[in-house]
Amino acid sequence: MALLQGIADILYMVLRGLYGLIGDWGIAVILLTLAVRGLLFAVSLHTSRQQLRQARMQKELQAVRAQCGEDSERLLQETGKLYAKYGIRPISQLASLLVQMPILYALYQLFSAHGSAMSSLLVPWVASFAQSDPWHIVPIAYAAVSFVSMLIPLTAELTGTGSGLSRSLLPLLATGLSLLFLWRMPVALGLYWTANKLYFILERLFFRTGWGHRLLYKNIPEAS
């Protein structure tokens, strides 16, 4: 697709510029990751706020379900009122994923086309970025970082939410799937994903600071 190729060309231009400044393609990929995530911070913040809104709505939602019983039409109406009260837009939570998917596909195109001319001291055992990691160190590192990131709740308020089964199995399942996905992918994608998850962890830690906490909770209604 022309759009994806255009994104790939822009990313390659930025990556090549970063390489010109740094002199290492691996570090350039990490800096590119930070730049992309920085540009998407507003989207990430919106998604995080939606998680908080949903968490604060849960008690009222449970009460509404108990009151409505088998009356599905009334339940739908009352649920809609709660969504409006707390400012919840379920579809909007997919925004971050929908925005990042074209970028990931464009990066795959980029490294498939230009990766053979790239290498890095960060992964000296890999001849070029177009190849997969023969020792699978990068995919395993990503899986480890990804697993840790899923164990860190957005805020202390969300600690312990969800069932024990989902809190234990979902991170393991997601980690396993990501490991399989990156197992034979170009090593550069593994570097990008690993840096992406490290940024995610730093973002979570930032939201625990005073300024980050105020920014995150801005305009979030109190639970009734």
XYZ file of N, CA and C in Angstrom:
672
model
N 0.839 -1.198 0.000
C 0.000 0.000 0.000
C 0.879 1.256 0.000
N 0.415 2.255 -0.727
C 1.186 3.488 -0.860
C 1.363 4.189 0.484
N 0.308 4.166 1.324
C 0.384 4.834 2.619
C 1.456 4.202 3.501
N 1.444 2.877 3.569
C 2.423 2.177 4.400
C 3.840 2.382 3.868
N 3.973 2.386 2.542
C 5.291 2.626 1.962
C 5.766 4.039 2.267
N 4.834 4.980 2.270
C 5.186 6.349 2.624
C 5.654 6.458 4.062
N 4.970 5.753 4.977
C 5.383 5.740 6.383
C 6.763 5.111 6.519
N 6.968 4.005 5.779
C 8.268 3.328 5.822
C 9.384 4.250 5.328
N 9.117 5.015 4.280
C 10.128 5.927 3.739
C 10.470 7.027 4.753
N 9.446 7.549 5.423
C 9.678 8.596 6.427
C 10.489 8.040 7.599
N 10.115 6.848 8.063
C 10.835 6.238 9.181
C 12.289 5.948 8.804
N 12.494 5.518 7.574
C 13.862 5.234 7.126
C 14.678 6.518 7.067
N 14.059 7.596 6.616
C 14.760 8.879 6.550
C 15.174 9.340 7.952
N 14.252 9.195 8.917
C 14.558 9.576 10.297
C 15.636 8.663 10.876
N 15.486 7.362 10.626
C 16.456 6.392 11.151
C 17.839 6.649 10.580
N 17.904 6.943 9.303
C 19.194 7.218 8.664
C 19.815 8.493 9.232
N 18.965 9.481 9.524
C 19.472 10.709 10.140
C 20.031 10.456 11.531
N 19.342 9.628 12.303
C 19.821 9.288 13.643
C 21.129 8.504 13.575
N 21.217 7.618 12.599
C 22.462 6.860 12.420
C 23.616 7.796 12.083
N 23.325 8.819 11.280
C 24.359 9.784 10.935
C 24.890 10.515 12.153
N 24.027 10.717 13.148
C 24.450 11.403 14.372
C 25.145 10.467 15.360
N 24.641 9.221 15.444
C 25.106 8.285 16.479
C 26.185 7.338 15.962
N 26.010 6.858 14.737
C 26.971 5.921 14.170
C 26.714 4.472 14.510
N 25.523 4.157 15.049
C 25.163 2.771 15.375
C 23.683 2.574 15.080
N 23.381 1.605 14.245
C 21.999 1.400 13.838
C 21.118 0.944 14.997
N 21.673 0.170 15.916
C 20.875 -0.312 17.050
C 20.430 0.833 17.951
N 21.355 1.718 18.276
C 21.008 2.885 19.095
C 20.041 3.783 18.337
N 20.228 3.878 17.006
C 19.316 4.678 16.190
C 17.898 4.120 16.260
N 17.760 2.785 16.254
C 16.436 2.165 16.368
C 15.797 2.506 17.715
N 16.592 2.462 18.781
C 16.072 2.789 20.111
C 15.623 4.241 20.169
N 16.420 5.140 19.610
C 16.040 6.560 19.590
C 14.796 6.786 18.742
N 14.686 6.053 17.635
C 13.478 6.141 16.806
C 12.258 5.686 17.590
N 12.425 4.623 18.361
C 11.334 4.123 19.198
C 10.876 5.184 20.187
N 11.828 5.811 20.846
C 11.494 6.853 21.820
C 10.786 8.025 21.146
N 11.231 8.368 19.936
C 10.602 9.470 19.210
C 9.158 9.126 18.841
N 8.937 7.904 18.360
C 7.579 7.482 17.980
C 6.670 7.454 19.193
N 7.155 6.864 20.303
C 6.329 6.801 21.509
C 6.065 8.182 22.089
N 7.042 9.073 21.961
C 6.831 10.436 22.425
C 5.720 11.119 21.641
N 5.694 10.893 20.328
C 4.645 11.471 19.486
C 3.272 10.876 19.812
N 3.281 9.636 20.298
C 2.019 8.952 20.610
C 1.637 9.073 22.087
N 2.345 9.924 22.832
C 2.067 10.029 24.264
C 0.624 10.448 24.540
N 0.092 11.369 23.742
C -1.283 11.827 23.952
C -2.269 10.677 23.786
N -2.015 9.810 22.810
C -2.876 8.645 22.599
C -2.770 7.691 23.782
N -1.544 7.460 24.249
C -1.329 6.583 25.398
C -1.991 7.142 26.654
N -1.885 8.454 26.851
C -2.505 9.092 28.014
C -4.020 8.933 27.974
N -4.598 9.112 26.802
C -6.050 8.955 26.653
C -6.478 7.525 26.988
N -5.727 6.546 26.483
C -6.046 5.142 26.759
C -5.944 4.842 28.251
N -4.925 5.386 28.906
C -4.736 5.166 30.340
C -5.883 5.788 31.137
N -6.301 6.964 30.741
C -7.424 7.607 31.426
C -8.711 6.802 31.255
N -8.890 6.191 30.091
C -10.064 5.363 29.874
C -10.058 4.151 30.815
N -8.877 3.593 31.073
C -8.772 2.478 32.022
C -9.199 2.909 33.418
N -8.772 4.096 33.829
C -9.154 4.608 35.143
C -10.654 4.853 35.222
N -11.217 5.419 34.185
C -12.661 5.691 34.171
C -13.450 4.388 34.315
N -13.001 3.363 33.588
C -13.692 2.079 33.686
C -13.569 1.476 35.075
N -12.386 1.593 35.688
C -12.189 1.054 37.032
C -13.103 1.748 38.033
N -13.246 3.046 37.911
C -14.067 3.803 38.859
C -15.562 3.561 38.648
N -15.925 3.047 37.508
C -17.323 2.792 37.210
C -17.791 1.424 37.708
N -16.863 0.537 38.045
C -17.202 -0.865 38.256
C -18.239 -1.096 39.360
N -18.108 -0.402 40.486
C -19.064 -0.625 41.575
C -20.477 -0.256 41.150
N -20.617 0.887 40.487
C -21.939 1.286 40.015
C -22.449 0.330 38.944
N -21.560 -0.148 38.099
C -21.967 -1.077 37.051
C -22.480 -2.382 37.653
N -21.814 -2.865 38.687
C -22.271 -4.081 39.353
C -23.644 -3.879 39.998
N -23.844 -2.690 40.589
C -25.140 -2.380 41.203
C -26.233 -2.323 40.149
N -25.930 -1.744 39.005
C -26.912 -1.654 37.911
C -27.258 -3.042 37.401
N -26.275 -3.901 37.257
C -26.538 -5.265 36.796
C -27.425 -6.016 37.778
N -27.187 -5.791 39.066
C -28.015 -6.454 40.079
C -29.445 -5.931 40.037
N -29.619 -4.639 39.821
C -30.954 -4.042 39.785
C -31.737 -4.452 38.542
N -31.043 -4.512 37.413
C -31.738 -4.798 36.149
C -32.050 -6.282 35.971
N -31.271 -7.137 36.575
C -31.526 -8.561 36.475
C -31.517 -9.033 35.031
N -32.641 -9.625 34.598
C -32.740 -10.179 33.252
C -33.259 -9.165 32.238
N -33.512 -7.953 32.672
C -34.030 -6.920 31.766
C -32.859 -6.345 30.963
N -32.547 -6.960 29.831
C -31.377 -6.580 29.039
C -31.512 -5.179 28.437
N -32.743 -4.803 28.080
C -32.944 -3.486 27.474
C -32.650 -2.375 28.493
N -33.158 -2.557 29.711
C -32.898 -1.562 30.741
C -31.425 -1.541 31.125
N -30.811 -2.736 31.171
C -29.388 -2.826 31.494
C -28.559 -2.054 30.477
N -28.927 -2.185 29.197
C -28.208 -1.483 28.146
C -28.342 0.030 28.310
N -29.544 0.477 28.647
C -29.783 1.909 28.832
C -29.009 2.454 30.024
N -29.061 1.739 31.143
C -28.382 2.204 32.343
C -26.862 2.164 32.186
N -26.391 1.157 31.460
C -24.951 1.073 31.204
C -24.502 2.254 30.347
N -25.313 2.597 29.362
C -24.999 3.751 28.524
C -24.941 5.037 29.325
N -25.819 5.161 30.307
C -25.802 6.348 31.168
C -24.511 6.404 31.985
N -24.092 5.236 32.478
C -22.831 5.198 33.249
C -21.638 5.553 32.364
N -21.644 5.041 31.146
C -20.553 5.358 30.226
C -20.493 6.862 29.973
N -21.664 7.477 29.812
C -21.708 8.921 29.581
C -21.255 9.677 30.831
N -21.672 9.199 32.003
C -21.308 9.854 33.259
C -19.796 9.863 33.473
N -19.148 8.735 33.179
C -17.715 8.617 33.422
C -16.870 8.947 32.188
N -17.532 9.296 31.087
C -16.793 9.673 29.883
C -16.065 8.521 29.229
N -16.673 7.340 29.241
C -16.029 6.154 28.687
C -16.433 5.976 27.226
N -15.440 5.793 26.383
C -15.652 5.527 24.955
C -14.898 4.245 24.617
N -15.590 3.102 24.673
C -14.901 1.810 24.514
C -14.066 1.703 23.242
N -14.577 2.197 22.132
C -13.855 2.048 20.873
C -12.561 2.859 20.885
N -12.564 3.974 21.616
C -11.392 4.843 21.615
C -10.171 4.167 22.224
N -10.380 3.127 23.020
C -9.247 2.442 23.643
C -8.431 1.651 22.627
N -9.007 1.451 21.441
C -8.268 0.774 20.382
C -7.380 1.734 19.606
N -7.464 3.023 19.942
C -6.740 4.033 19.166
C -5.246 3.774 19.140
N -4.671 3.464 20.297
C -3.231 3.246 20.367
C -2.809 2.074 19.482
N -3.570 0.989 19.527
C -3.250 -0.180 18.707
C -3.396 0.138 17.227
N -4.479 0.825 16.864
C -4.735 1.135 15.460
C -3.679 2.073 14.892
N -3.171 2.981 15.732
C -2.136 3.900 15.271
C -0.799 3.185 15.104
N -0.493 2.264 16.010
C 0.813 1.614 15.979
C 0.919 0.503 14.941
N -0.204 -0.098 14.556
C -0.145 -1.202 13.591
C 0.479 -0.802 12.256
N 0.067 0.340 11.655
C 0.729 0.744 10.397
C 2.217 1.015 10.586
N 2.582 1.552 11.758
C 3.999 1.832 12.023
C 4.788 0.535 12.092
N 4.241 -0.474 12.767
C 4.934 -1.758 12.885
C 5.084 -2.429 11.523
N 4.023 -2.346 10.725
C 4.093 -2.963 9.386
C 5.098 -2.214 8.518
N 5.109 -0.879 8.636
C 6.061 -0.080 7.877
C 7.498 -0.394 8.287
N 7.711 -0.604 9.591
C 9.045 -0.967 10.070
C 9.477 -2.320 9.519
N 8.525 -3.254 9.432
C 8.849 -4.562 8.851
C 9.295 -4.395 7.401
N 8.578 -3.551 6.656
C 8.975 -3.285 5.281
C 10.357 -2.630 5.219
N 10.569 -1.688 6.132
C 11.833 -0.947 6.153
C 13.011 -1.895 6.375
N 12.918 -2.746 7.390
C 14.046 -3.610 7.727
C 14.192 -4.766 6.738
N 13.098 -5.149 6.104
C 13.201 -6.165 5.061
C 13.936 -5.612 3.847
N 13.716 -4.325 3.556
C 14.324 -3.709 2.379
C 15.749 -3.219 2.632
N 15.982 -2.635 3.813
C 17.274 -1.991 4.081
C 18.085 -2.655 5.197
N 17.495 -3.618 5.886
C 18.150 -4.193 7.060
C 19.448 -4.912 6.766
N 19.621 -5.409 5.538
C 20.848 -6.147 5.210
C 22.086 -5.258 5.274
N 21.889 -3.942 5.194
C 23.015 -3.006 5.267
C 23.200 -2.443 6.669
N 22.448 -2.954 7.642
C 22.495 -2.424 9.011
C 22.999 -3.487 9.981
N 23.780 -3.040 10.955
C 24.224 -3.919 12.043
C 24.472 -3.038 13.250
N 24.750 -3.660 14.390
C 24.913 -2.876 15.611
C 25.797 -3.597 16.608
N 26.525 -2.805 17.391
C 27.317 -3.358 18.485
C 26.428 -3.886 19.608
N 25.148 -3.487 19.609
C 24.226 -3.994 20.621
C 23.914 -5.466 20.403
N 23.975 -5.911 19.146
C 23.711 -7.321 18.815
C 24.824 -7.819 17.887
N 26.055 -7.915 18.389
C 27.195 -8.258 17.514
C 27.126 -9.672 16.954
N 26.285 -10.537 17.521
C 26.181 -11.912 17.038
C 25.246 -12.040 15.827
N 24.611 -10.919 15.421
C 23.722 -10.924 14.263
C 24.396 -10.154 13.139
N 24.500 -10.781 11.963
C 25.238 -10.161 10.861
C 24.554 -8.910 10.339
N 23.216 -8.933 10.244
C 22.503 -7.767 9.745
C 21.116 -7.710 10.366
N 20.493 -6.526 10.294
C 19.170 -6.325 10.878
C 18.061 -7.016 10.095
N 18.352 -7.469 8.898
C 17.340 -8.182 8.117
C 17.187 -9.621 8.583
N 18.145 -10.100 9.365
C 18.128 -11.488 9.823
C 17.454 -11.610 11.178
N 16.971 -12.794 11.460
C 16.464 -13.072 12.800
C 17.639 -13.373 13.726
N 17.392 -13.312 15.004
C 18.434 -13.559 16.001
C 18.691 -15.064 16.085
N 19.874 -15.542 15.665
C 20.125 -16.988 15.678
C 20.159 -17.571 17.088
N 20.501 -16.759 18.078
C 20.531 -17.220 19.468
C 19.238 -16.872 20.212
N 18.367 -16.129 19.559
C 17.053 -15.757 20.120
C 17.161 -14.960 21.419
N 18.262 -14.246 21.576
C 18.452 -13.449 22.791
C 17.508 -12.263 22.818
N 17.386 -11.572 21.681
C 16.530 -10.390 21.624
C 15.052 -10.745 21.841
N 14.501 -11.781 21.166
C 13.111 -12.156 21.448
C 12.874 -12.527 22.914
N 13.822 -13.241 23.521
C 13.675 -13.627 24.925
C 13.741 -12.396 25.826
N 14.644 -11.469 25.481
C 14.734 -10.230 26.265
C 13.422 -9.451 26.171
N 12.857 -9.402 24.966
C 11.577 -8.701 24.809
C 10.488 -9.384 25.634
N 10.430 -10.705 25.582
C 9.406 -11.436 26.331
C 9.537 -11.160 27.825
N 10.767 -11.117 28.335
C 10.987 -10.855 29.762
C 10.525 -9.449 30.132
N 10.912 -8.460 29.318
C 10.516 -7.080 29.593
C 9.001 -6.925 29.476
N 8.428 -7.591 28.475
C 6.978 -7.521 28.279
C 6.229 -8.114 29.466
N 6.716 -9.238 29.974
C 6.076 -9.874 31.124
C 6.123 -8.964 32.347
N 7.281 -8.348 32.587
C 7.416 -7.426 33.720
C 6.459 -6.248 33.568
N 6.367 -5.719 32.348
C 5.508 -4.548 32.124
C 4.048 -4.847 32.428
N 3.619 -6.082 32.167
C 2.223 -6.440 32.403
C 1.916 -6.679 33.875
N 2.958 -6.784 34.681
C 2.764 -6.952 36.118
C 2.692 -5.616 36.853
N 2.948 -4.532 36.133
C 2.928 -3.201 36.746
C 1.595 -2.536 36.444
N 0.728 -2.378 37.446
C -0.563 -1.728 37.190
C -0.370 -0.258 36.861
N -1.344 0.300 36.177
C -1.266 1.706 35.793
C -1.101 2.597 37.014
N -1.891 2.343 38.053
C -1.793 3.084 39.309
C -2.041 2.113 40.455
N -1.762 2.556 41.667
C -2.029 1.727 42.843
C -3.513 1.422 42.960
N -4.343 2.323 42.437
C -5.795 2.133 42.483
C -6.222 0.894 41.712
N -5.465 0.534 40.674
C -5.820 -0.612 39.835
C -5.120 -1.889 40.267
N -4.334 -1.841 41.330
C -3.665 -3.036 41.821
C -4.697 -4.060 42.299
N -4.564 -5.285 41.777
C -5.467 -6.335 42.215
C -6.792 -6.376 41.499
N -7.022 -5.477 40.506
C -8.275 -5.539 39.763
C -8.246 -6.725 38.816
N -9.402 -7.255 38.521
C -9.492 -8.438 37.687
C -9.350 -9.704 38.505
N -9.690 -10.826 37.895
C -9.617 -12.099 38.597
C -8.174 -12.556 38.708
N -7.921 -13.399 39.697
C -6.580 -13.932 39.866
C -6.125 -14.716 38.656
N -7.082 -15.409 37.999
C -6.741 -16.190 36.813
C -6.254 -15.284 35.690
N -6.976 -14.180 35.450
C -6.588 -13.282 34.364
C -5.271 -12.592 34.683
N -5.042 -12.247 35.955
C -3.805 -11.559 36.312
C -2.590 -12.468 36.148
N -2.765 -13.759 36.250
C -1.631 -14.671 36.153
C -1.458 -15.261 34.756
N -2.585 -15.641 34.124
C -2.497 -16.331 32.844
C -2.323 -15.397 31.661
N -3.003 -14.257 31.676
C -2.938 -13.364 30.523
C -1.529 -12.850 30.248
N -0.767 -12.413 31.281
C 0.616 -12.012 30.988
C 1.453 -13.145 30.405
N 1.264 -14.365 30.924
C 2.016 -15.504 30.395
C 1.630 -15.800 28.952
N 0.336 -15.741 28.650
C -0.132 -16.005 27.291
C 0.385 -14.941 26.326
N 0.260 -13.679 26.721
C 0.724 -12.588 25.860
C 2.229 -12.665 25.629
N 2.971 -13.015 26.681
C 4.419 -13.145 26.553
C 4.778 -14.277 25.600
N 4.095 -15.394 25.733
C 4.368 -16.527 24.852
C 4.076 -16.211 23.392
N 2.973 -15.524 23.138
C 2.618 -15.179 21.765
C 3.622 -14.194 21.161
N 4.039 -13.220 21.961
C 5.009 -12.247 21.455
C 6.352 -12.916 21.181
N 6.719 -13.882 22.007
C 7.973 -14.612 21.804
C 7.933 -15.392 20.493
N 6.806 -16.059 20.225
C 6.662 -16.803 18.979
C 6.692 -15.874 17.775
N 6.061 -14.706 17.920
C 5.995 -13.759 16.813
C 7.386 -13.256 16.423
N 8.217 -12.950 17.415
C 9.529 -12.371 17.150
C 10.622 -13.407 16.901
N 10.295 -14.672 17.089
C 11.306 -15.722 17.030
C 12.066 -15.717 15.702
N 11.335 -15.490 14.585
C 11.955 -15.506 13.257
C 11.886 -14.156 12.553
N 11.473 -13.125 13.280
C 11.379 -11.799 12.694
C 12.762 -11.139 12.629
N 12.927 -10.110 11.751
C 14.196 -9.371 11.739
C 14.559 -8.857 13.125
N 15.809 -8.965 13.494
C 16.239 -8.616 14.849
C 15.948 -7.154 15.170
N 15.924 -6.305 14.148
C 15.642 -4.886 14.375
C 14.259 -4.688 14.959
N 13.282 -5.494 14.532
C 11.940 -5.398 15.105
C 11.956 -5.779 16.580
N 12.777 -6.777 16.924
C 12.903 -7.152 18.331
C 13.471 -6.018 19.164
N 14.458 -5.305 18.614
C 15.022 -4.156 19.318
C 13.968 -3.064 19.495
N 13.195 -2.825 18.442
C 12.150 -1.797 18.505
C 11.113 -2.163 19.562
N 10.650 -3.393 19.548
C 9.623 -3.823 20.502
C 10.144 -3.799 21.933
N 11.406 -4.199 22.120
C 11.973 -4.191 23.472
C 12.080 -2.769 24.001
N 12.586 -1.856 23.165
C 12.667 -0.454 23.569
C 11.278 0.119 23.814
N 10.314 -0.318 23.020
C 8.936 0.133 23.180
C 8.387 -0.264 24.550
N 8.662 -1.486 24.975
C 8.185 -1.950 26.279
C 8.926 -1.292 27.432
N 10.206 -1.021 27.242
C 10.944 -0.295 28.275
C 10.379 1.110 28.446
N 10.019 1.742 27.344
C 9.375 3.053 27.413
C 8.048 2.942 28.160
N 7.311 1.871 27.875
C 6.019 1.635 28.534
C 6.195 1.566 30.049
N 7.234 0.854 30.499
C 7.496 0.750 31.939
C 7.841 2.121 32.524
N 8.693 2.877 31.820
C 9.049 4.216 32.286
C 7.831 5.124 32.331
N 6.925 4.959 31.379
C 5.696 5.752 31.366
C 4.830 5.419 32.578
N 4.737 4.142 32.917
C 3.988 3.741 34.108
C 4.611 4.338 35.372
N 5.928 4.306 35.437
C 6.606 4.882 36.598
C 6.412 6.397 36.652
N 6.378 7.031 35.500
C 6.137 8.470 35.452
C 4.765 8.808 36.014
N 3.770 7.981 35.711
C 2.415 8.229 36.212
C 2.330 8.063 37.734
N 3.363 7.463 38.335
C 3.394 7.345 39.801
C 3.995 8.592 40.455
N 4.628 9.466 39.673
C 5.180 10.695 40.232
C 4.051 11.699 40.470
N 4.337 12.731 41.251
C 3.309 13.713 41.558
C 2.761 14.391 40.329
N 3.640 14.871 39.450
C 3.175 15.569 38.256
C 2.458 14.627 37.309
N 3.019 13.425 37.142
C 2.387 12.448 36.265
C 1.034 12.008 36.784
N 0.919 11.860 38.105
C -0.347 11.470 38.719
C -1.412 12.530 38.478
N -1.051 13.796 38.630
C -2.008 14.878 38.387
C -2.441 14.918 36.926
N -1.496 14.699 36.039
C -1.816 14.693 34.613
C -2.746 13.539 34.269
N -2.473 12.372 34.824
C -3.275 11.191 34.535
C -4.705 11.320 35.055
N -4.852 11.895 36.261
C -6.166 11.954 36.898
C -6.949 13.210 36.536
N -6.409 14.034 35.652
C -7.106 15.265 35.272
C -8.454 14.947 34.634
N -9.515 15.539 35.208
C -10.891 15.392 34.707
C -11.448 13.978 34.847
N -10.823 13.156 35.718
C -11.365 11.814 35.973
C -12.382 11.928 37.112
N -13.638 11.559 36.874
C -14.657 11.693 37.937
C -14.412 10.719 39.082
N -14.758 11.138 40.278
C -14.665 10.267 41.458
C -15.735 9.182 41.391
N -15.405 8.009 41.917
C -16.387 6.931 41.972
C -17.491 7.278 42.974
N -18.717 6.964 42.626
C -19.834 7.245 43.510
C -19.939 6.192 44.599
